[in-house]
Coordinates of C-alpha atoms in Angstrom, one line a residue:
X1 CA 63.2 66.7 228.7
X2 CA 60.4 66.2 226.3
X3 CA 58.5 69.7 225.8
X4 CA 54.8 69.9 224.0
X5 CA 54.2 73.7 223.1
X6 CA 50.7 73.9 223.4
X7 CA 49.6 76.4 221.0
X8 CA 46.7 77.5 218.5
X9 CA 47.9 78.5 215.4
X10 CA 46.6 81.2 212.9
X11 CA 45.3 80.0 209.6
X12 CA 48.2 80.8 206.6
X13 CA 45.7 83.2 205.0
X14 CA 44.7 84.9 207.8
X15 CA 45.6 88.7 208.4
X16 CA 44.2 90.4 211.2
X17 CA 44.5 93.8 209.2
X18 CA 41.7 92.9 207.4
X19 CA 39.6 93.8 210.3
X20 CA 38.0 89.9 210.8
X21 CA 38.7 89.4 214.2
X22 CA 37.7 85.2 213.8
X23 CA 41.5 84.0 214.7
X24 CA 42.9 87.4 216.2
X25 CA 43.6 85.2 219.3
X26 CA 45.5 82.7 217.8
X27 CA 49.3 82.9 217.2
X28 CA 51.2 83.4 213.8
X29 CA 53.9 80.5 212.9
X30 CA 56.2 82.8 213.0
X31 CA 55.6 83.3 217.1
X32 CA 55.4 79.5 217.4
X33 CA 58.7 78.7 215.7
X34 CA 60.5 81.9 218.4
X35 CA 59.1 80.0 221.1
X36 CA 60.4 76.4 220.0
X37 CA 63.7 77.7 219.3
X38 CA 64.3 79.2 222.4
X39 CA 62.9 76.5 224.5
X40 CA 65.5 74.4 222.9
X41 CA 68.0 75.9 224.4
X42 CA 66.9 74.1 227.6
X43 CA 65.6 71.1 226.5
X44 CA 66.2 67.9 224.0
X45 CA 62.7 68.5 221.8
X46 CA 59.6 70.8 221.5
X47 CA 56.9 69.2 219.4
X48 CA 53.6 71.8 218.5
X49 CA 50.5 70.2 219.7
X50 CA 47.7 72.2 218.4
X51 CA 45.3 73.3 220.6
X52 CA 42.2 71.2 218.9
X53 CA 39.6 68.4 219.2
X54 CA 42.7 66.0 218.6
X55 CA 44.5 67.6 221.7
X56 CA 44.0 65.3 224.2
X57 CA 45.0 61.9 222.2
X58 CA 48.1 63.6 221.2
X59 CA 49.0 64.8 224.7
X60 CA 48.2 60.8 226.1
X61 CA 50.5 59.5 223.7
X62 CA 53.2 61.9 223.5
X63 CA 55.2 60.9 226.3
X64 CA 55.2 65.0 227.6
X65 CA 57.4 65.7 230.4
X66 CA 56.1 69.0 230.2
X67 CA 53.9 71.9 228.6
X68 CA 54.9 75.1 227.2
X69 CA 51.2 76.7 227.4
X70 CA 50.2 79.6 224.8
X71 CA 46.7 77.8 224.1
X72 CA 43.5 79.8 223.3
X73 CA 41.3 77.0 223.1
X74 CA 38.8 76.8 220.2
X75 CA 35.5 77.0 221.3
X76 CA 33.1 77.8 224.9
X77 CA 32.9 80.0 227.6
X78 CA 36.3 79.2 229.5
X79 CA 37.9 77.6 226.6
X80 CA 41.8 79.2 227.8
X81 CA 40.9 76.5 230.7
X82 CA 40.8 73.5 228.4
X83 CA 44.4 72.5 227.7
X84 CA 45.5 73.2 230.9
X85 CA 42.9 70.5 232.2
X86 CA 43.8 67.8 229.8
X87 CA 47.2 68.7 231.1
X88 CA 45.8 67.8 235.0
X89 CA 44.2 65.3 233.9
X90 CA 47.3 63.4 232.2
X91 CA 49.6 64.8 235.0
X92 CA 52.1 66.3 232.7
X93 CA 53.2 69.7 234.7
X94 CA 53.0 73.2 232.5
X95 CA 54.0 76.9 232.4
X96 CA 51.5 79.7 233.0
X97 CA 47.9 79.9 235.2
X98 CA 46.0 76.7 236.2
X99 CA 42.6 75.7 235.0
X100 CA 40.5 78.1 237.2
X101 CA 42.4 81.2 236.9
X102 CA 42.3 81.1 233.1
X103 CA 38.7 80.4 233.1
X104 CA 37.7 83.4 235.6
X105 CA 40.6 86.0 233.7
X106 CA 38.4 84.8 230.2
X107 CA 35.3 86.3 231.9
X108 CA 35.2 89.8 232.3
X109 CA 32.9 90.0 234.8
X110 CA 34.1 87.5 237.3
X111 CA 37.4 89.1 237.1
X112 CA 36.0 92.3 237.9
X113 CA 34.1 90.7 241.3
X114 CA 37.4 89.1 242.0
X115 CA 39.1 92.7 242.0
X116 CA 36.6 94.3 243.8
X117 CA 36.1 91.7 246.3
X118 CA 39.7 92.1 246.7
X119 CA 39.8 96.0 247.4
X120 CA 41.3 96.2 244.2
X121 CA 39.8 99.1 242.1
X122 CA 38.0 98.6 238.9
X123 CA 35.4 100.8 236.9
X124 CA 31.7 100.2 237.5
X125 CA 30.5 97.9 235.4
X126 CA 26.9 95.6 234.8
X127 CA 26.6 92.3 232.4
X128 CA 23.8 92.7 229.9
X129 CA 22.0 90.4 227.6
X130 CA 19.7 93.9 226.4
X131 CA 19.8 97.2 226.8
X132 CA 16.9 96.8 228.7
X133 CA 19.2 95.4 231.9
X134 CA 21.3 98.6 232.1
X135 CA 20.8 99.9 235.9
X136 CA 20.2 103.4 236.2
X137 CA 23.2 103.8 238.7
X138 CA 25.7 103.5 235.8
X139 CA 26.9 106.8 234.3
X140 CA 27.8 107.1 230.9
X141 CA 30.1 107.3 228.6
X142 CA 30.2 103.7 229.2
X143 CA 32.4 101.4 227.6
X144 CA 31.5 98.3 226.1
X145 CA 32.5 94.5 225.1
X146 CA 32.0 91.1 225.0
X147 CA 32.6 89.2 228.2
X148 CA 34.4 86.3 227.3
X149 CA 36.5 87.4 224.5
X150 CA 40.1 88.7 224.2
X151 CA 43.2 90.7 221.8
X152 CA 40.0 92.9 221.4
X153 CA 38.0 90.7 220.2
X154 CA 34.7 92.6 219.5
X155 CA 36.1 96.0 221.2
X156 CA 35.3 98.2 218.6
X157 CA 35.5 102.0 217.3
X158 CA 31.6 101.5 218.2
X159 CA 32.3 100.5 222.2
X160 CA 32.3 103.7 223.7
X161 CA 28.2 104.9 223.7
X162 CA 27.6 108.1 225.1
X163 CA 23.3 107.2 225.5
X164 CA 20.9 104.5 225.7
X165 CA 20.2 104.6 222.4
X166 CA 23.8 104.0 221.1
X167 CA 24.1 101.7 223.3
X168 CA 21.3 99.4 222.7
X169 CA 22.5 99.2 218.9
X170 CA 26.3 98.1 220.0
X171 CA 24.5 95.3 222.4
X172 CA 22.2 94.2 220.1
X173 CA 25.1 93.5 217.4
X174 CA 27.6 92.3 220.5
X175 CA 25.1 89.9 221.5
X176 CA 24.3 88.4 218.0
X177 CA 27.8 88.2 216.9
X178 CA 29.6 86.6 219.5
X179 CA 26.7 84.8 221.3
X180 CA 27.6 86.1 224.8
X181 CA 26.3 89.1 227.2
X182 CA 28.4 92.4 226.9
X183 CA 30.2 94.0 230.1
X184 CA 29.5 97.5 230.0
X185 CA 31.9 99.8 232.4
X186 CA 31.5 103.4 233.1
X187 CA 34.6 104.7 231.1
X188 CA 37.6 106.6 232.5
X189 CA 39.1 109.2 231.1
X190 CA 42.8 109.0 232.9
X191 CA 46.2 107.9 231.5
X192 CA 45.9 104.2 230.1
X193 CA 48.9 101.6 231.4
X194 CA 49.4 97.7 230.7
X195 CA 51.6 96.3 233.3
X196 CA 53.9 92.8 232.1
X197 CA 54.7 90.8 235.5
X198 CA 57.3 87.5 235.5
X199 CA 57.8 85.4 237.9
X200 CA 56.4 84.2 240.9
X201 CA 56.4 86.8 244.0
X202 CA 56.7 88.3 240.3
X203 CA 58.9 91.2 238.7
X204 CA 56.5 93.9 237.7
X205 CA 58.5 94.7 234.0
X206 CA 58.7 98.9 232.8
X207 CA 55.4 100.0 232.4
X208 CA 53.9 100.7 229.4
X209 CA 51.8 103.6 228.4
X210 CA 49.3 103.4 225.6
X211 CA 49.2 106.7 224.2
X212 CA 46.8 107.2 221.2
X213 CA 47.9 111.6 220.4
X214 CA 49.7 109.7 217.3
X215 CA 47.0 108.8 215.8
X216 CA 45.4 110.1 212.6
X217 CA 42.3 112.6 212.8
X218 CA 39.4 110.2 213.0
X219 CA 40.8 107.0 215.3
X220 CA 39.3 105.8 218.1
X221 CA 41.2 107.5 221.2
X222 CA 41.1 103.8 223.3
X223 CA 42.5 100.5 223.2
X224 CA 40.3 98.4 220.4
X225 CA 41.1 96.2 217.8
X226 CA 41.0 99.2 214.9
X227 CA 44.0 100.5 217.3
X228 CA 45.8 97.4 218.4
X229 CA 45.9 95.5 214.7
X230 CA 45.6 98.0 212.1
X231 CA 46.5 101.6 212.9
X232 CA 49.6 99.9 215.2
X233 CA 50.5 97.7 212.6
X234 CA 53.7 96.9 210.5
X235 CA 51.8 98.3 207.2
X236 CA 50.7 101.4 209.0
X237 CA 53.4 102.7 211.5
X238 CA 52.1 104.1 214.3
X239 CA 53.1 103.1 217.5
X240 CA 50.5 103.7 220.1
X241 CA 53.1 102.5 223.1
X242 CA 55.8 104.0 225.3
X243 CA 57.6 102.4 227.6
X244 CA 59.2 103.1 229.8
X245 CA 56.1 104.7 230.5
X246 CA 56.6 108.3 231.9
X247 CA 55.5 108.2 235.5
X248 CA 57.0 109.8 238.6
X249 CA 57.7 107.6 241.5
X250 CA 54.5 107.7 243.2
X251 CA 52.4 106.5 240.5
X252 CA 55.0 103.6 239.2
X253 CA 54.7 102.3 242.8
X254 CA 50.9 102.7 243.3
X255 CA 50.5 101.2 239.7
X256 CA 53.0 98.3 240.9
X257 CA 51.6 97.9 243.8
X258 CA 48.1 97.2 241.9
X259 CA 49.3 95.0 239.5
X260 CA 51.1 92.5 242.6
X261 CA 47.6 92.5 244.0
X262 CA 46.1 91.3 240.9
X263 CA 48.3 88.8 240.7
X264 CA 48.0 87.5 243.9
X265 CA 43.8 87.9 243.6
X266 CA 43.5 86.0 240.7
X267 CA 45.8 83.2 241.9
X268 CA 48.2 83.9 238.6
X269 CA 51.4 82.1 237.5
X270 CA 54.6 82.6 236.0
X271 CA 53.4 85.8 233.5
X272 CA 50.7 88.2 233.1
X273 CA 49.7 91.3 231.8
X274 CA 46.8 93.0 232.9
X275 CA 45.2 97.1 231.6
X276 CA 44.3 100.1 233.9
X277 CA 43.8 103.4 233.5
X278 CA 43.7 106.3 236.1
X279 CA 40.4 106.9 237.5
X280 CA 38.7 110.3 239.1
X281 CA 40.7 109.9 242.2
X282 CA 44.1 109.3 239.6
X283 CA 44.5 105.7 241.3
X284 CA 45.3 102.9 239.1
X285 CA 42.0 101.4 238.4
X286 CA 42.2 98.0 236.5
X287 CA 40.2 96.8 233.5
X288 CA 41.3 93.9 232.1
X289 CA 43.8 91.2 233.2
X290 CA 45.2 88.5 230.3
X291 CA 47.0 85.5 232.1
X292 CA 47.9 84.3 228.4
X293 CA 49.9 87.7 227.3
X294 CA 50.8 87.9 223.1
X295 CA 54.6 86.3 222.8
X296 CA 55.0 88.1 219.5
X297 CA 59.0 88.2 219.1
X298 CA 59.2 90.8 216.3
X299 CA 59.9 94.7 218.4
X300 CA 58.2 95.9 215.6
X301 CA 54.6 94.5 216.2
X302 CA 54.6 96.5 219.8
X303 CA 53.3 93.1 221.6
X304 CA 53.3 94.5 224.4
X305 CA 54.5 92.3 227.2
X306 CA 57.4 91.2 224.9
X307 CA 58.4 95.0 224.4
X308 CA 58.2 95.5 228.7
X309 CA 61.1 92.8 228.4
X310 CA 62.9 94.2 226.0
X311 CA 62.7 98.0 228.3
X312 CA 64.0 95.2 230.8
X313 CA 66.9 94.6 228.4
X314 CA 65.9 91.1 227.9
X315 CA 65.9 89.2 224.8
X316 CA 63.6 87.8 223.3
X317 CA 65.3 84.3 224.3
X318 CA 65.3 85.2 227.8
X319 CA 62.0 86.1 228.1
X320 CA 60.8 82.9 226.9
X321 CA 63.8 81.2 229.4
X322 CA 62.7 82.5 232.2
X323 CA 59.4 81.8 231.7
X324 CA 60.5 78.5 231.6
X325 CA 62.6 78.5 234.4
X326 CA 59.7 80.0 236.5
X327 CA 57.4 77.1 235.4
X328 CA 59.9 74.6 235.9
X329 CA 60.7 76.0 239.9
X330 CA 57.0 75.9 240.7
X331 CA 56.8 72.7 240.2
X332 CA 60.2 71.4 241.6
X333 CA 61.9 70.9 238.4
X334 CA 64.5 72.4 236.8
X335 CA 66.8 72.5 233.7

């Protein structure tokens, strides 16, 4: 079997500590080369394909028999949609969600319709181009970012506004940075969870808490990119995760139960991971929802659906195998 591992790959002088978020999507060479390796376990070659303008060409003349997908995409509204249709379109079969799941997890907002059409909880939320558009039915604190971004991408120390006039400053700047309208959500102030699933009919992994009481006087106490790349990073040692998460029965299996339906909402495959947080009623209230989850292989980086595994006691290896595998079975194939 001939494997392309579809993949955008972070620029050598890159470093997400510095607090540019440009690239913080992308994946380090160091991720890409984990990946191959284990994937040749299973198969005679893995050639990178870089997710770019040159994509497509080298996809039609590769000879693929099949995809290992980690793409981004580079550029547009649903650009996590765009290698998986060049895949369609050239009939080669790959791992992880098809084109129209990837596009609707990219956008906040649609994902959040999805959800609540669903009966799936999520926080109150309104897309705005201004301040201006805010409803008056929304309650602050509300909680803000950009809609089609993700790995915190423009989730800032600056997201959580407390009044109108914070938050018209945080649009303004949201809007003119990353050319897009902001979701704002009323905030909730419960225990924050990110949920790994594997499989199809999928295997919800340990859950993970994301606990920020580590932190240094000062830090943002939520998930943003200040707290996922530079306080919990190699350099500066704090570790903002535990998992197993702490939970007694009845919330592991509410918070389970949630994540399945998600899942089966949103139409996902082979792997996720998706954020909630307790709301007023202490259900499991969901946030976000990435369909391409960070494959980081190092445990100490804290990516967190890799780390769920690990809780699992899975390698690192067999992660990425049954990933694999589960692609493979969808699709009638196998090793």
């Amino acid at each position: 079997m001939k494997v392309a591992l579809t993949c955008n790959i972070l620029p050598s002088d890159y470093s997400r500590e510095s607090g540019d978020d440009t690239f913080a999507e992308f994946d380090a060479p160091s991720t890409i080369e984990a990946i191959k390796r284990a994937l040749l376990n299973f198969c005679d070659s893995v050639t990178v394909v870089e997710a770019d303008e040159d994509a497509y060409e080298t996809l039609r003349r590769g000879g693929f028999d099949f995809a290992f997908n980690i793409a981004e995409g580079v550029r547009g509204e649903a650009r996590e949609a765009q290698i998986p249709a060049m895949l369609e379109m050239l009939g080669i079969p790959y791992s992880g969600s098809g084109v129209t799941t990837l596009a609707i997890t990219l956008d906040k907002r649609r994902t959040k319709e999805v959800l609540a059409a669903n009966g799936i909880r999520t926080p109150r939320f309104q897309l705005l181009s201004r301040e201006s558009d805010l409803s008056e039915d929304l309650k602050f604190p509300l909680f803000l970012k950009p809609n089609g971004e993700g790995s915190s991408r423009g989730i800032t120390a600056k997201s959580l506004v407390v009044s109108r006039e914070e938050l018209q400053g945080v649009v303004s700047e949201m809007v003119s940075r990353y050319r897009q309208p902001v979701l704002a959500e009323e905030y909730l102030t419960g225990r924050e969870f990110t949920v790994g699933l594997l499989g199809n009919s999928p295997e919800v992994l340990p859950i993970v808490e994301v606990s920020f009481d580590g932190l240094p006087e000062g830090a943002p106490r939520f998930d943003c990119y200040e707290v996922k790349w530079i306080y919990d990073s190699l350099d500066a040692g704090y570790d903002t995760t535990v998992c197993p998460a702490e939970v007694d029965d009845d919330l592991r299996s509410r918070i389970e139960d949630t994540a399945k339906r998600t899942f089966e909402a949103l139409e996902i495959r082979d792997l996720c991971r998706l954020d909630l947080r307790l709301d007023e009623d202490a259900e499991p209230s969901v946030f976000d929802v990435n369909a391409l989850p960070g494959l980081i292989p190092d445990p100490e980086e804290n990516s967190r659906f890799p780390k769920a595994a690990y809780a699992s006691g899975r390698s690192y290896d067999q992660l990425i195998a049954e990933i694999f595998a589960s692609a493979l079975e969808r699709q009638g194939m196998g090793f």
